[in-house]
Coordinates of N, CA and C in Angstrom, one line a residue:
X1 N 200.7 -109.7 -58.7 CA 200.4 -109.9 -57.2 C 199.5 -111.0 -57.1
X2 N 199.8 -112.2 -56.3 CA 199.1 -113.7 -56.3 C 197.8 -113.0 -55.6
X3 N 196.5 -113.6 -55.9 CA 195.3 -113.4 -55.3 C 194.9 -114.4 -53.8
X4 N 194.5 -113.8 -53.0 CA 194.3 -114.5 -51.5 C 193.1 -115.3 -51.9
X5 N 193.0 -116.2 -51.2 CA 191.4 -117.2 -51.2 C 191.3 -117.1 -49.6
X6 N 190.8 -118.2 -49.4 CA 190.4 -118.7 -48.3 C 191.4 -119.0 -47.1
X7 N 192.6 -118.9 -47.4 CA 193.6 -119.1 -46.7 C 193.8 -118.2 -45.8
X8 N 193.9 -116.8 -45.8 CA 194.1 -116.0 -44.9 C 192.6 -116.2 -43.7
X9 N 191.7 -116.6 -44.4 CA 190.6 -116.3 -43.2 C 190.8 -117.7 -42.2
X10 N 191.1 -118.3 -43.0 CA 191.6 -120.0 -42.3 C 192.9 -119.7 -41.3
X11 N 193.5 -119.2 -41.4 CA 195.1 -119.0 -40.9 C 194.6 -117.9 -39.8
X12 N 193.7 -117.2 -39.7 CA 193.1 -116.3 -39.1 C 192.4 -116.8 -37.8
X13 N 191.4 -117.8 -38.3 CA 190.9 -118.6 -37.4 C 191.4 -119.4 -36.4
X14 N 192.4 -120.1 -37.4 CA 193.5 -121.0 -36.4 C 194.1 -120.2 -35.2
X15 N 194.7 -118.7 -35.7 CA 195.4 -118.0 -35.0 C 194.3 -117.9 -33.7
X16 N 193.0 -117.2 -33.8 CA 192.0 -117.0 -32.9 C 191.8 -118.0 -32.0
X17 N 191.8 -119.3 -32.4 CA 191.3 -120.4 -31.8 C 192.8 -120.8 -30.9
X18 N 193.9 -120.4 -31.2 CA 195.3 -120.7 -30.5 C 195.1 -119.8 -29.6
X19 N 194.6 -118.7 -29.8 CA 195.0 -117.7 -28.6 C 194.0 -117.9 -27.3
X20 N 192.5 -118.5 -28.1 CA 191.7 -118.6 -27.1 C 192.2 -119.8 -26.1
X21 N 192.5 -120.8 -26.9 CA 193.3 -122.0 -26.1 C 194.3 -121.6 -25.1
X22 N 195.2 -120.7 -25.6 CA 196.4 -120.3 -24.5 C 195.6 -119.2 -23.0
X23 N 194.7 -118.2 -23.8 CA 194.1 -117.8 -22.9 C 193.1 -118.9 -21.5
X24 N 192.7 -119.8 -22.0 CA 191.9 -120.4 -21.5 C 192.8 -121.0 -20.1
X25 N 193.9 -121.7 -20.6 CA 195.1 -122.4 -20.0 C 195.5 -121.2 -18.9
X26 N 195.7 -120.1 -19.6 CA 196.4 -119.1 -18.4 C 195.1 -118.7 -17.0
X27 N 194.3 -118.5 -17.7 CA 193.3 -118.4 -16.3 C 192.9 -119.3 -15.6
X28 N 192.8 -120.4 -16.2 CA 192.8 -122.1 -15.3 C 193.7 -121.9 -14.3
X29 N 195.0 -121.9 -14.8 CA 196.6 -121.6 -13.8 C 196.0 -120.4 -12.7
X30 N 195.9 -119.1 -13.4 CA 195.4 -118.2 -12.4 C 194.8 -118.3 -11.3
X31 N 193.7 -119.0 -11.7 CA 192.6 -119.7 -10.7 C 193.0 -120.3 -9.6
X32 N 193.9 -121.5 -10.1 CA 194.5 -122.2 -9.2 C 195.8 -121.6 -8.3
X33 N 196.2 -120.7 -9.0 CA 197.3 -120.0 -8.0 C 196.7 -119.4 -6.8
X34 N 195.4 -118.6 -7.2 CA 194.7 -117.5 -6.7 C 194.2 -118.1 -5.2
X35 N 193.6 -119.6 -5.7 CA 192.9 -120.6 -4.7 C 193.9 -120.9 -3.3
X36 N 194.9 -121.5 -4.3 CA 196.1 -122.0 -3.5 C 196.9 -120.8 -2.6
X37 N 197.0 -119.3 -3.1 CA 197.2 -118.4 -2.3 C 196.4 -118.1 -1.0
X38 N 195.3 -117.9 -1.7 CA 194.3 -117.7 -0.8 C 194.2 -118.6 0.1
X39 N 194.2 -119.9 0.1 CA 194.4 -120.5 1.2 C 195.3 -121.0 2.3
X40 N 196.6 -120.6 1.6 CA 198.0 -120.3 2.1 C 197.9 -119.0 2.9
X41 N 197.2 -118.1 2.9 CA 197.3 -117.0 3.7 C 195.9 -116.9 4.8
X42 N 195.1 -117.8 4.3 CA 194.0 -117.9 5.5 C 194.9 -119.1 6.6
X43 N 195.7 -119.8 6.1 CA 196.2 -120.9 7.2 C 197.5 -120.4 8.0
X44 N 198.1 -119.3 7.3 CA 199.1 -118.7 7.9 C 198.3 -117.6 9.0
X45 N 197.2 -116.9 8.6 CA 196.5 -116.1 9.6 C 195.2 -116.8 10.6
X46 N 195.7 -118.0 10.2 CA 194.6 -119.3 11.3 C 193.0 -118.6 11.0
X47 N 192.7 -118.2 9.7 CA 191.2 -117.9 9.2 C 190.6 -119.0 8.9
X48 N 188.9 -119.3 9.1 CA 188.2 -120.4 8.6 C 188.2 -119.8 6.5
X49 N 188.5 -121.1 6.0 CA 188.9 -121.0 4.6 C 187.1 -121.6 4.1
X50 N 186.7 -121.0 3.4 CA 185.3 -121.3 2.7 C 185.4 -122.1 1.6
X51 N 184.9 -123.0 1.8 CA 185.2 -124.2 0.4 C 183.9 -124.1 -0.3
X52 N 184.4 -123.8 -1.7 CA 183.5 -123.9 -3.0 C 183.5 -125.3 -3.5
X53 N 182.2 -125.5 -4.4 CA 182.2 -126.7 -4.9 C 182.8 -126.3 -6.2
X54 N 182.7 -127.1 -7.3 CA 183.2 -126.7 -8.9 C 182.2 -125.4 -9.4
X55 N 181.3 -125.3 -9.0 CA 180.8 -124.2 -9.8 C 181.5 -122.8 -9.4
X56 N 181.1 -121.5 -10.3 CA 182.1 -120.6 -10.2 C 181.5 -120.1 -8.7
X57 N 182.5 -119.5 -7.9 CA 182.4 -119.0 -6.5 C 181.9 -117.4 -6.7
X58 N 182.8 -116.9 -7.9 CA 182.5 -115.4 -8.1 C 180.7 -115.1 -8.3
X59 N 179.9 -116.0 -9.0 CA 178.7 -115.6 -9.1 C 177.8 -115.9 -7.8
X60 N 177.2 -114.5 -7.6 CA 176.2 -114.3 -6.4 C 174.9 -114.8 -6.5
X61 N 174.4 -115.8 -6.2 CA 173.3 -116.7 -6.0 C 172.6 -115.9 -4.8
X62 N 171.1 -115.8 -5.2 CA 170.4 -115.5 -4.2 C 170.0 -116.5 -3.1
X63 N 169.8 -116.6 -1.8 CA 169.6 -117.6 -1.1 C 168.1 -118.0 -1.0
X64 N 167.5 -117.5 -1.4 CA 165.9 -117.5 -1.7 C 165.4 -117.0 -2.7
X65 N 164.4 -117.5 -3.3 CA 163.8 -117.0 -4.8 C 163.2 -115.6 -4.3
X66 N 163.2 -115.2 -5.5 CA 162.8 -113.8 -5.3 C 161.2 -113.7 -5.7
X67 N 160.6 -113.2 -5.5 CA 158.8 -113.2 -5.5 C 158.5 -112.0 -6.0
X68 N 158.1 -112.0 -7.3 CA 157.8 -110.9 -7.6 C 156.0 -110.8 -7.7
X69 N 155.7 -109.4 -7.3 CA 153.9 -109.0 -7.6 C 153.6 -108.8 -8.6

């Protein structure tokens, strides 16, 4: 029986890297699709559409600093 060396670890790392790249591409396409869908529905219903900058709009940020005593 042949002895496995580092090849198995490298192929696993390559697989994980490829899977992560595909997941990243899918998530980007999904975000773009949802944004486009949301804008189309808002236009169809004549609702105002909130525009977001390049920052992640899902992260809730406080409107003012929190002061702790």
